[in-house]
Coordinates of C-alpha atoms in Angstrom, one line a residue:
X1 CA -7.0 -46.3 -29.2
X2 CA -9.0 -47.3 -26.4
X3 CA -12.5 -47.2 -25.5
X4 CA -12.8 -43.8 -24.7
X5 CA -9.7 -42.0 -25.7
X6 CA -8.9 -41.7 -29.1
X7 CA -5.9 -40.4 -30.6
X8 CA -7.0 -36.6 -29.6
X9 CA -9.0 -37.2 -26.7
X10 CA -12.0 -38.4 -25.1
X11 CA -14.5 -36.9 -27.6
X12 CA -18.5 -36.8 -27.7
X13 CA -21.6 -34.8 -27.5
X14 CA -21.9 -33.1 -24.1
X15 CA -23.5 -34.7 -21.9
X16 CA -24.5 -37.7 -24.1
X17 CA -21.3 -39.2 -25.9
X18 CA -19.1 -37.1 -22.8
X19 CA -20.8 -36.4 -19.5
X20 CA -20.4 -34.2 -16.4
X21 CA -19.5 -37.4 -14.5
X22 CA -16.7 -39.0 -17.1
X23 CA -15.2 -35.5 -16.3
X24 CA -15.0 -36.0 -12.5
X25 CA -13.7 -39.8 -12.6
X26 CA -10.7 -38.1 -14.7
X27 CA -10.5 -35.7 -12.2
X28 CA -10.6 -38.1 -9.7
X29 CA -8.2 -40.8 -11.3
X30 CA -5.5 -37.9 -12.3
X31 CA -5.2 -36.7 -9.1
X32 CA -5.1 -40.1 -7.1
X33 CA -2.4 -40.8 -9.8
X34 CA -0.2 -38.0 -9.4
X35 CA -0.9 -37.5 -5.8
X36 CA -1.7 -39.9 -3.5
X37 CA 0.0 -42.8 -5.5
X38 CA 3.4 -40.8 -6.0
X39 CA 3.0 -39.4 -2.3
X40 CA 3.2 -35.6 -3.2
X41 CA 0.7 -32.7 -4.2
X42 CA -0.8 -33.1 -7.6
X43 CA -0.5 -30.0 -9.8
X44 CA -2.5 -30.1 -13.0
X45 CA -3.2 -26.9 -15.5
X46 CA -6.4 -27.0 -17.0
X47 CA -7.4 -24.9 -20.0
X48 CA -10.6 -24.5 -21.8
X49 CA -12.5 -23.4 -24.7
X50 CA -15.4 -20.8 -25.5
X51 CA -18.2 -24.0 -26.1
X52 CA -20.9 -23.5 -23.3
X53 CA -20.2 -27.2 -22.0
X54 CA -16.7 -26.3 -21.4
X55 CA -17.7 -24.6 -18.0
X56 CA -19.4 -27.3 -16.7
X57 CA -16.4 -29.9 -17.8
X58 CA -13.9 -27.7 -16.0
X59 CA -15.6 -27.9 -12.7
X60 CA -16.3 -31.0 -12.8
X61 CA -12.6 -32.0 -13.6
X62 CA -11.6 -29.6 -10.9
X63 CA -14.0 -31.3 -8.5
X64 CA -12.6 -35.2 -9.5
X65 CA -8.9 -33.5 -8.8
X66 CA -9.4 -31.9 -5.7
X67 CA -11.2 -34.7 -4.2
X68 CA -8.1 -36.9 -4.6
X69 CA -6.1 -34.0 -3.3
X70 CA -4.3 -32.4 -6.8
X71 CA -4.0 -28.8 -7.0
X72 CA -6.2 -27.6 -10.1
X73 CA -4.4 -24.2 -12.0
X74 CA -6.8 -22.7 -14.0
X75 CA -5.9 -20.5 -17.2
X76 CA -9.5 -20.1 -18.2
X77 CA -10.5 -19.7 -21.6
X78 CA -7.1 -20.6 -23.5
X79 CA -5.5 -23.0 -26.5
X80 CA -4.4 -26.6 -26.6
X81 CA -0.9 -25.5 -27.4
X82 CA -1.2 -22.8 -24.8
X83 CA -1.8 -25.6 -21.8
X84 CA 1.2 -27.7 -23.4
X85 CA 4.0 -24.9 -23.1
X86 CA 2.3 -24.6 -19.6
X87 CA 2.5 -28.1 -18.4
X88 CA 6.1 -28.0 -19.1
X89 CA 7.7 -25.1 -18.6
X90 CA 5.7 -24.3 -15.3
X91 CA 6.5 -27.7 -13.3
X92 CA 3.1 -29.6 -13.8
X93 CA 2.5 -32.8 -13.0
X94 CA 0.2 -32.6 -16.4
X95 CA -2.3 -30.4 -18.1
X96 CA -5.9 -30.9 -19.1
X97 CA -7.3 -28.8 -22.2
X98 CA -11.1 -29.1 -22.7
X99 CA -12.1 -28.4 -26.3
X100 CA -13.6 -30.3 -29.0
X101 CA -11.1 -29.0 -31.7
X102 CA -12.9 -28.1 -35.3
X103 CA -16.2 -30.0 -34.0
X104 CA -19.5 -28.1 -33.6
X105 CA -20.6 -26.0 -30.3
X106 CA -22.6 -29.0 -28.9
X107 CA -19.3 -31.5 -28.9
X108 CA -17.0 -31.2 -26.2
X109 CA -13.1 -33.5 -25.5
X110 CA -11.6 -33.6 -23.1
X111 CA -7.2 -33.7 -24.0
X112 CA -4.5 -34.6 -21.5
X113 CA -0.9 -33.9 -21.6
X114 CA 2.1 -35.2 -19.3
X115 CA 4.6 -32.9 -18.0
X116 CA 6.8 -32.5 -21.0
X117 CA 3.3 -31.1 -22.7
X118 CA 3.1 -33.9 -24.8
X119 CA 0.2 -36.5 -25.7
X120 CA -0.7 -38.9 -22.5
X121 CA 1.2 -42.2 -23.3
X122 CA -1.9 -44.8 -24.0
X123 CA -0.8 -46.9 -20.9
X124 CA -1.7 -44.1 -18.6
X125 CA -5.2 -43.4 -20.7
X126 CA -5.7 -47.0 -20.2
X127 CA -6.2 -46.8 -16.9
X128 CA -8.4 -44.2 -16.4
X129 CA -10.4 -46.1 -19.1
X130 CA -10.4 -48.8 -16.0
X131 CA -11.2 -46.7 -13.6
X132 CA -14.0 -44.6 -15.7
X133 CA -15.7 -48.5 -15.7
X134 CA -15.5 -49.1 -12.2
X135 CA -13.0 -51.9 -12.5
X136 CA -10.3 -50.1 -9.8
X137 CA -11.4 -48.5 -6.9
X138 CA -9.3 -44.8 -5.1
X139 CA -9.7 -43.2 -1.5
X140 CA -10.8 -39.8 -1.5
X141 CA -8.4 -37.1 0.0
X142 CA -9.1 -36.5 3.7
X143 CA -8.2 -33.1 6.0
X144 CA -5.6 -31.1 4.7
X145 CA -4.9 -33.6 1.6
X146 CA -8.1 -32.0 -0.1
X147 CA -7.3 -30.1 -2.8
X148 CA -7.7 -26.3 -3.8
X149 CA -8.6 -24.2 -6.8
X150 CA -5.5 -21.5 -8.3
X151 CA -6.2 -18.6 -11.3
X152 CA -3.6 -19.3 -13.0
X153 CA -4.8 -16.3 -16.0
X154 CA -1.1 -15.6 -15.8
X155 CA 0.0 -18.4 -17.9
X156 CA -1.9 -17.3 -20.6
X157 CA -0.7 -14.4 -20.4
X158 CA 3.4 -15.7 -20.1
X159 CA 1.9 -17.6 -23.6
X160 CA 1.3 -15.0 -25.1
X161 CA 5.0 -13.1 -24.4
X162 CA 6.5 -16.6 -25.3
X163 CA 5.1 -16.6 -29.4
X164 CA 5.9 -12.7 -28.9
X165 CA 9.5 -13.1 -28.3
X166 CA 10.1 -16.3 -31.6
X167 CA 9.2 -13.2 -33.7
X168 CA 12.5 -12.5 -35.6
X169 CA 10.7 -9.3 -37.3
X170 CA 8.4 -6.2 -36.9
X171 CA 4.9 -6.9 -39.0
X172 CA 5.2 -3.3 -38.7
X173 CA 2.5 -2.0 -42.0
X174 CA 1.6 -5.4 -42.6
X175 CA -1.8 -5.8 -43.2
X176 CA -2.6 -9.2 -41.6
X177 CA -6.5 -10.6 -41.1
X178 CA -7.3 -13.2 -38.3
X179 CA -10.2 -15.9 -38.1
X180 CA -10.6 -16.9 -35.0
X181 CA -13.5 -19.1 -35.6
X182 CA -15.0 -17.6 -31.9
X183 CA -12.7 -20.1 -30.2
X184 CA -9.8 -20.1 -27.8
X185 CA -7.6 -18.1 -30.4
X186 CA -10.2 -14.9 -29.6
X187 CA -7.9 -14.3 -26.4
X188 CA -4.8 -14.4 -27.8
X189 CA -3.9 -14.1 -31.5
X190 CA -4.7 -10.4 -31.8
X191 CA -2.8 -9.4 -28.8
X192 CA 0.6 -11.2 -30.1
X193 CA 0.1 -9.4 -33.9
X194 CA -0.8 -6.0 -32.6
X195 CA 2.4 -6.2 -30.3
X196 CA 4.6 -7.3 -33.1
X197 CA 3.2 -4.0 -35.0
X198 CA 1.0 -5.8 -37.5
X199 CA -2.1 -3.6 -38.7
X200 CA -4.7 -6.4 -37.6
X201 CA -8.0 -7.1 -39.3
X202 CA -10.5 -9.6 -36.9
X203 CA -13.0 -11.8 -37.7
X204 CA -15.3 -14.3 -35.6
X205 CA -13.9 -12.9 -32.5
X206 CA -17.0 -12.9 -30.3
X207 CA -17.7 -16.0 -28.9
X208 CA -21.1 -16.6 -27.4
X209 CA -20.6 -20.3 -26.4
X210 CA -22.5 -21.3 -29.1
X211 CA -20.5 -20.0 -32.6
X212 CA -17.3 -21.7 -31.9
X213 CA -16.5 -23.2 -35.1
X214 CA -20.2 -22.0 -37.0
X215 CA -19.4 -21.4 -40.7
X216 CA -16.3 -19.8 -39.7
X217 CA -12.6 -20.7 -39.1
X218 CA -9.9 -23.4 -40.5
X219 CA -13.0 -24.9 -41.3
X220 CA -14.8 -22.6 -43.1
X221 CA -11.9 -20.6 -45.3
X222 CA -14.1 -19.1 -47.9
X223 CA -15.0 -16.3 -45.2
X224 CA -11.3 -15.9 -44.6
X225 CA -11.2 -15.9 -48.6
X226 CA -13.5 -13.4 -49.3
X227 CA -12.7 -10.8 -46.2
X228 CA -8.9 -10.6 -47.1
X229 CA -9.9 -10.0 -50.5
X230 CA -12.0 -6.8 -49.7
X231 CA -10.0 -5.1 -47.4
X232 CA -6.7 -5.8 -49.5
X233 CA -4.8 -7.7 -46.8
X234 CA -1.4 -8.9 -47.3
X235 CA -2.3 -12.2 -45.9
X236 CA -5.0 -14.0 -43.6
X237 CA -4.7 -17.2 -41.0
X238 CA -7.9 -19.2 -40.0
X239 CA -7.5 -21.2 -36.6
X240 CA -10.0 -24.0 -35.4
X241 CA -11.9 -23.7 -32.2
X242 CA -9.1 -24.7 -29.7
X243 CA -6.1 -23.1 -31.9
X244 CA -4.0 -26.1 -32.8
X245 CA -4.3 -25.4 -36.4
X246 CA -4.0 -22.9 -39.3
X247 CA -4.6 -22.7 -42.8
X248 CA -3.7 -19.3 -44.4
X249 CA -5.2 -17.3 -47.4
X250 CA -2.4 -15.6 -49.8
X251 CA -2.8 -11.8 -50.9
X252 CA -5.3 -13.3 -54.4
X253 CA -7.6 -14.8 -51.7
X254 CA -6.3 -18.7 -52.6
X255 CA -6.3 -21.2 -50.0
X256 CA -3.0 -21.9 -48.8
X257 CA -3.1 -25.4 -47.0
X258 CA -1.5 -27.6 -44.0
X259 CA 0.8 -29.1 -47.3
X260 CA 2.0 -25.6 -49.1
X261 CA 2.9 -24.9 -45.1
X262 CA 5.5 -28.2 -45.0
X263 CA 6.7 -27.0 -48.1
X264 CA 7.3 -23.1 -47.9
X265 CA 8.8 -23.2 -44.4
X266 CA 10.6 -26.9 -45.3
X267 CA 12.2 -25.1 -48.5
X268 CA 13.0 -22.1 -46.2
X269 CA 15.0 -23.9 -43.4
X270 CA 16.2 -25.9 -46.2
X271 CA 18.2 -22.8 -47.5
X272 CA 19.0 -22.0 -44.4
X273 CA 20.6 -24.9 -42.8
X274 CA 18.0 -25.5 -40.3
X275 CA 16.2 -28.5 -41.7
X276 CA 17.4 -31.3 -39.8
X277 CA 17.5 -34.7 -41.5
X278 CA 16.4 -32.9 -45.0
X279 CA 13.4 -34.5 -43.8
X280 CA 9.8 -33.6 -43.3
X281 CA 7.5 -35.6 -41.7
X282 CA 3.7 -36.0 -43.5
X283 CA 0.7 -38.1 -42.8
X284 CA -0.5 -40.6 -45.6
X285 CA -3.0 -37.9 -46.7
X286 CA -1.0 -35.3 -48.0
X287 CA -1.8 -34.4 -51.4
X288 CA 0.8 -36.0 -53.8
X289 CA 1.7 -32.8 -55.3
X290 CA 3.3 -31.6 -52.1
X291 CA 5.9 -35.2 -52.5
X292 CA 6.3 -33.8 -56.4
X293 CA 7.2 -30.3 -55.2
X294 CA 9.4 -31.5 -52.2
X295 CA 11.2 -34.0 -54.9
X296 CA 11.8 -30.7 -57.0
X297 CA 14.0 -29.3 -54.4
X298 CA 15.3 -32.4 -53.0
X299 CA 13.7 -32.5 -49.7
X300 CA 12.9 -36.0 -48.5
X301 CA 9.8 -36.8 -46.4
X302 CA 8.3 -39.6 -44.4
X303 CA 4.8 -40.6 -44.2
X304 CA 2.7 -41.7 -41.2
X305 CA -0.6 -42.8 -40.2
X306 CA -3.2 -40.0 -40.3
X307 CA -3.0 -37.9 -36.6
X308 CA -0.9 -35.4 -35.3
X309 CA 0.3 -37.3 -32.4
X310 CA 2.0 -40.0 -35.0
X311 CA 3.9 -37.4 -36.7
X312 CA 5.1 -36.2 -33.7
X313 CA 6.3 -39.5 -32.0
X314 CA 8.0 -39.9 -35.7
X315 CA 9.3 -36.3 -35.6
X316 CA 10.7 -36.8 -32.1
X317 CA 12.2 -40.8 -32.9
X318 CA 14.2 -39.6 -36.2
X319 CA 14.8 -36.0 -34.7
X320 CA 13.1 -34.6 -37.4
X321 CA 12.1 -30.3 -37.2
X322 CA 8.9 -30.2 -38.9
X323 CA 5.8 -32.1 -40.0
X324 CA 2.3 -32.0 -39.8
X325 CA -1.1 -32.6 -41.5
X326 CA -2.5 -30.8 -44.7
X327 CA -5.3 -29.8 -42.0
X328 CA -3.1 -27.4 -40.6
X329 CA -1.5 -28.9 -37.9
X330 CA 1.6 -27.9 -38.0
X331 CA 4.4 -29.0 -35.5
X332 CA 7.8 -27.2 -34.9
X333 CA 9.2 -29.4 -32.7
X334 CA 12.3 -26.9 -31.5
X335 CA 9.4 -24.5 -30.1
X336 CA 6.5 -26.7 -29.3
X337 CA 5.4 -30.3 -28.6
X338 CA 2.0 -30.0 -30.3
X339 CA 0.4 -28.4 -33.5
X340 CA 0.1 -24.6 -32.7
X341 CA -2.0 -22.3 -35.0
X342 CA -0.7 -19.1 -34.1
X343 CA 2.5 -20.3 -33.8
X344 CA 2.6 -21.3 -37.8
X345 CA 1.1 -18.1 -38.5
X346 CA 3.9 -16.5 -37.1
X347 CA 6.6 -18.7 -39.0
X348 CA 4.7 -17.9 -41.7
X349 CA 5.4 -14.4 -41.4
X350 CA 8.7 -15.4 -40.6
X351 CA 9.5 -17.2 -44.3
X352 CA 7.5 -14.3 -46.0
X353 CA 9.2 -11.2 -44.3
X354 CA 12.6 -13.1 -44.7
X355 CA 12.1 -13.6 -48.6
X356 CA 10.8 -10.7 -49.1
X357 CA 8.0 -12.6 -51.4
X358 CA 4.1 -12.7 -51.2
X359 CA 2.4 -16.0 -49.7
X360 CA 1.3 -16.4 -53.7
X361 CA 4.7 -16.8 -54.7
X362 CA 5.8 -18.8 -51.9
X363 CA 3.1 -21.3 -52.2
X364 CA 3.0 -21.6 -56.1
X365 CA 5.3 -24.6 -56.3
X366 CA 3.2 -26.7 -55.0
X367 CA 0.4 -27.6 -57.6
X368 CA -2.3 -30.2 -56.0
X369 CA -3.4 -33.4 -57.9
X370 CA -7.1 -33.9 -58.0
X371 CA -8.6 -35.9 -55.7
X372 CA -11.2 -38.9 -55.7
X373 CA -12.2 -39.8 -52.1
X374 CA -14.7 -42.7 -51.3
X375 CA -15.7 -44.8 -48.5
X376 CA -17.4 -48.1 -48.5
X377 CA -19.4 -49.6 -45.9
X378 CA -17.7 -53.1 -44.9
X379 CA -18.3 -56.2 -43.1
X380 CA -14.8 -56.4 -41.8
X381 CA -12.3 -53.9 -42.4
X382 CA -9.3 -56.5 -42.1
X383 CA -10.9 -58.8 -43.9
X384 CA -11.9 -56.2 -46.9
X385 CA -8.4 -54.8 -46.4
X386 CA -6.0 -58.2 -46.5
X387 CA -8.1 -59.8 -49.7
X388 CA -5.8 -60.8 -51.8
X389 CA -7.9 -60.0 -54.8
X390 CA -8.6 -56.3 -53.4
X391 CA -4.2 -56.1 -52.8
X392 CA -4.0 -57.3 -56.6
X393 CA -6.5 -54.4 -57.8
X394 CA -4.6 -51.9 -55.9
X395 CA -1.1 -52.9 -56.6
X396 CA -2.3 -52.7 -60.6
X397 CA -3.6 -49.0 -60.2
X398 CA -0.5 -48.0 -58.6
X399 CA 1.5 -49.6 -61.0
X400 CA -0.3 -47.8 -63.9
X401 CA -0.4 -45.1 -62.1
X402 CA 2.9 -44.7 -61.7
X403 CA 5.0 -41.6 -60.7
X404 CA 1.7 -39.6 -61.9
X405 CA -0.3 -40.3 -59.1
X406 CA -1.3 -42.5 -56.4
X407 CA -3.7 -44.7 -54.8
X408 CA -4.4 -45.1 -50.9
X409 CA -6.5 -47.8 -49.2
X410 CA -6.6 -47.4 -45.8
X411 CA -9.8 -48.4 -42.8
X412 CA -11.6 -45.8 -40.5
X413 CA -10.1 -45.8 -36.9
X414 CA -13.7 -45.0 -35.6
X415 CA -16.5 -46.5 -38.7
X416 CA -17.0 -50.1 -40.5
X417 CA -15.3 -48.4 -43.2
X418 CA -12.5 -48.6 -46.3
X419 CA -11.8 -45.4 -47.5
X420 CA -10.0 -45.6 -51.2
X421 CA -8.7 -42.3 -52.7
X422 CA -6.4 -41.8 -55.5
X423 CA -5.1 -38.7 -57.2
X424 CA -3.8 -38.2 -60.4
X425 CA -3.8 -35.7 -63.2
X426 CA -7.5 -36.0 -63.8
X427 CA -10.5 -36.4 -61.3
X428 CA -11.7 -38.4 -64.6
X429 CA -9.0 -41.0 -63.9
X430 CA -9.1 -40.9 -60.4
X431 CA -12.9 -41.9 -60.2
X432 CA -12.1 -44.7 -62.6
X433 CA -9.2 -46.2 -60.3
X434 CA -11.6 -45.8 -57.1
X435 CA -14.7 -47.5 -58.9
X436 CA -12.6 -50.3 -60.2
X437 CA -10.9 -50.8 -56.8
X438 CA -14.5 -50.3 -54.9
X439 CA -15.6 -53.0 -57.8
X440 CA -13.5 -55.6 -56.4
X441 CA -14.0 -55.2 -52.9
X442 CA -18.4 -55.8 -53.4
X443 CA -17.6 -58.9 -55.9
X444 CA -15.4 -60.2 -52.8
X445 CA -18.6 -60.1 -50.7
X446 CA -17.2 -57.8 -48.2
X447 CA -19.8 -54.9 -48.6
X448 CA -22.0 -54.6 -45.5

């Protein structure tokens, strides 16, 4: 990670953390880059979300690209995934989204993808990092090198008849509920259910600029929980802000997570030939009783530092189908190059209409441990973390631990922090396997 980009973006509060003129030298930097230094006509698709900020952030970036001489396609209020199909299926030099995911109304991010729709490669970030400091200097487009504004509403809208047509069913008499968390998926997920016959129950679908994300969404299921429950849905999906996750909510009104998703539509392309490798790719925070459940059906998995964008880079090196965090992004790397909320839902729908079984019964395999997470303020984080006294204590708990749970020490990527969580059969003995590891770590003289 750099100094500004992290592994989703350049994140902060608007105008304080991100500001309207980090937005134009991306702008600026993109456009030279693409542009000027390639000799050819930038073309960059930006996308945005419903935060009030995320105006001001897309003309400013429009601005910064025009001045060094890019095109700048605007799709308007949209998703992250929807700006990723975009970008390369529509011949873009690269595409900007402009969304602070699950965070509050106040944050904004700015995201960048390449032309294949994927994660900018950290080189490239790097040097807009550079040029954001003043360290690098570009010319400005001149006469007709300037560059020009283009609606572009329409690839939204060729989005939209995309997840459409990977519908292998009808929802017809389905009765389906949607939280859209007034965020990007407000525009879209309705449309694609009512058109696939689904009889569509809405929530937080009036955005205000202000109520993206506010006790609602991926983030806030226990709306989703309670609403599916009264109106006696068949199931429910909750997206964050900018749509590149989903959690769902079963027919009882029980949370079904990021980790019973791996494993019902694992299981169900493992039956039918699809899952490539036998292999699904997690982060290092799944819950262990997803690995116990994949072991029961003899699905293998791989593990990977904590972030979509390193399950994906292991999903594309091993050619691996599926993988994803137990926040609910999910990846499906034969339709998509990025976690896509709506698109899970619809696989979702896929594996229960197929099956012919409730989300209940699909998701009942997978029992979760309890969980004991802590975090302890440090001096050093490598230091904390390479003590060989704090390696002994957590090599003994796994070893007693065993195959009934499991310890995981790992640092913050953005605080002075060790975070040390175990699960096991009882949050009893996972609090005494954190405290005795947490134990170690102050008598080594590394709390801050």
């Amino acid at each position: 990670m750099g100094k500004y980009f992290g592994t989703d973006g350049f994140r902060g509060e608007a105008n304080k953390g991100l500001n309207f003129d980090h937005a134009i030298k991306i702008g600026r930097y993109i456009g030279w880059y693409y542009g000027a230094r390639l000799d050819k006509k930038a073309k960059v698709i930006i996308g945005k979300d419903t935060r009030r900020s995320s105006y001001m952030f897309e003309y400013a970036l429009c601005t910064g690209l025009m001045a060094s001489g890019a095109d700048a396609y605007i799709m308007h209020v949209t998703t992250t995934p929807s700006v990723s199909y975009i970008a390369r299926t529509d011949d873009f030099d690269c595409g900007i989204m402009i969304s602070a995911s699950h965070n509050p109304f106040y944050d904004n991010g700015i995201k960048i993808v390449n032309e294949n729709g994927e994660k900018m490669d950290e080189e490239t970030l790097l040097k807009i990092e550079d040029y954001i400091d003043d360290k690098v200097d570009i010319p400005m487009a001149e006469r007709e090198k300037i560059g020009r504004t283009v609606d572009y509403v329409a690839g939204r809208n060729r989005y939209i008849g995309y997840l459409i047509s990977l519908s292998k069913y009808s929802f017809k008499d389905i009765k389906v509920g949607l939280d859209c968390a007034n965020g990007a998926a407000w525009s879209i997920a309705k449309s694609v259910f009512d058109a696939l016959g689904a009889k569509t129950y809405v929530m937080n679908a009036e955005p205000d600029g202000y109520n993206i994300n506010t006790d609602c969404g991926s983030t806030h299921i226990e709306h989703l929980q309670k609403f599916v429950v009264e109106n006696g849905l068949d199931v429910g999906f909750a997206y964050d802000g900018d749509a590149d996750r989903c959690l769902c909510v079963d027919e009882k009104g029980n949370v079904v997570t990021g980790d019973h998703i791996l494993y019902i539509y694992g299981l169900y392309m493992k039956d039918r030939g699809k899952l490539l490798n036998n292999k699904v790719v997690t982060t290092v925070m799944s819950n262990f009783g997803l690995y116990k459940a994949l072991d029961a059906v003899g699905i293998e998995y791989e593990k990977t530092k904590v972030g979509d964008k390193y399950v994906y880079e292991n999903m594309v090196q091993n050619g691996h189908r599926i993988g994803g965090e137990q926040s609910g992004h999910i990846i499906f790397t034969k339709y998509a190059t990025t976690g896509d909320g709506i698109l899970t839902s619809l696989k979702m729908m896929e594996a229960m209409i197929a099956q012919e079984k409730p989300m209940s019964e699909l998701a009942a395999p997978v029992v979760f441990y309890p969980q004991v997470l802590k975090n302890v303020r440090v001096k050093s984080k490598p230091d904390a973390q390479n003590d060989p006294d704090v390696q002994a204590a957590v090599a003994k708990v796994s070893e007693e631990l065993g195959d009934t749970g499991r310890i995981l020490v790992r640092e913050s990527g953005t605080e002075p922090v060790i975070r040390v969580m175990v699960e096991a059969d009882t949050e009893e003995i996972c609090e005494k396997y954190v405290d005795s590891v947490i134990e170690v770590i102050e008598q080594k003289g590394h709390l801050a």
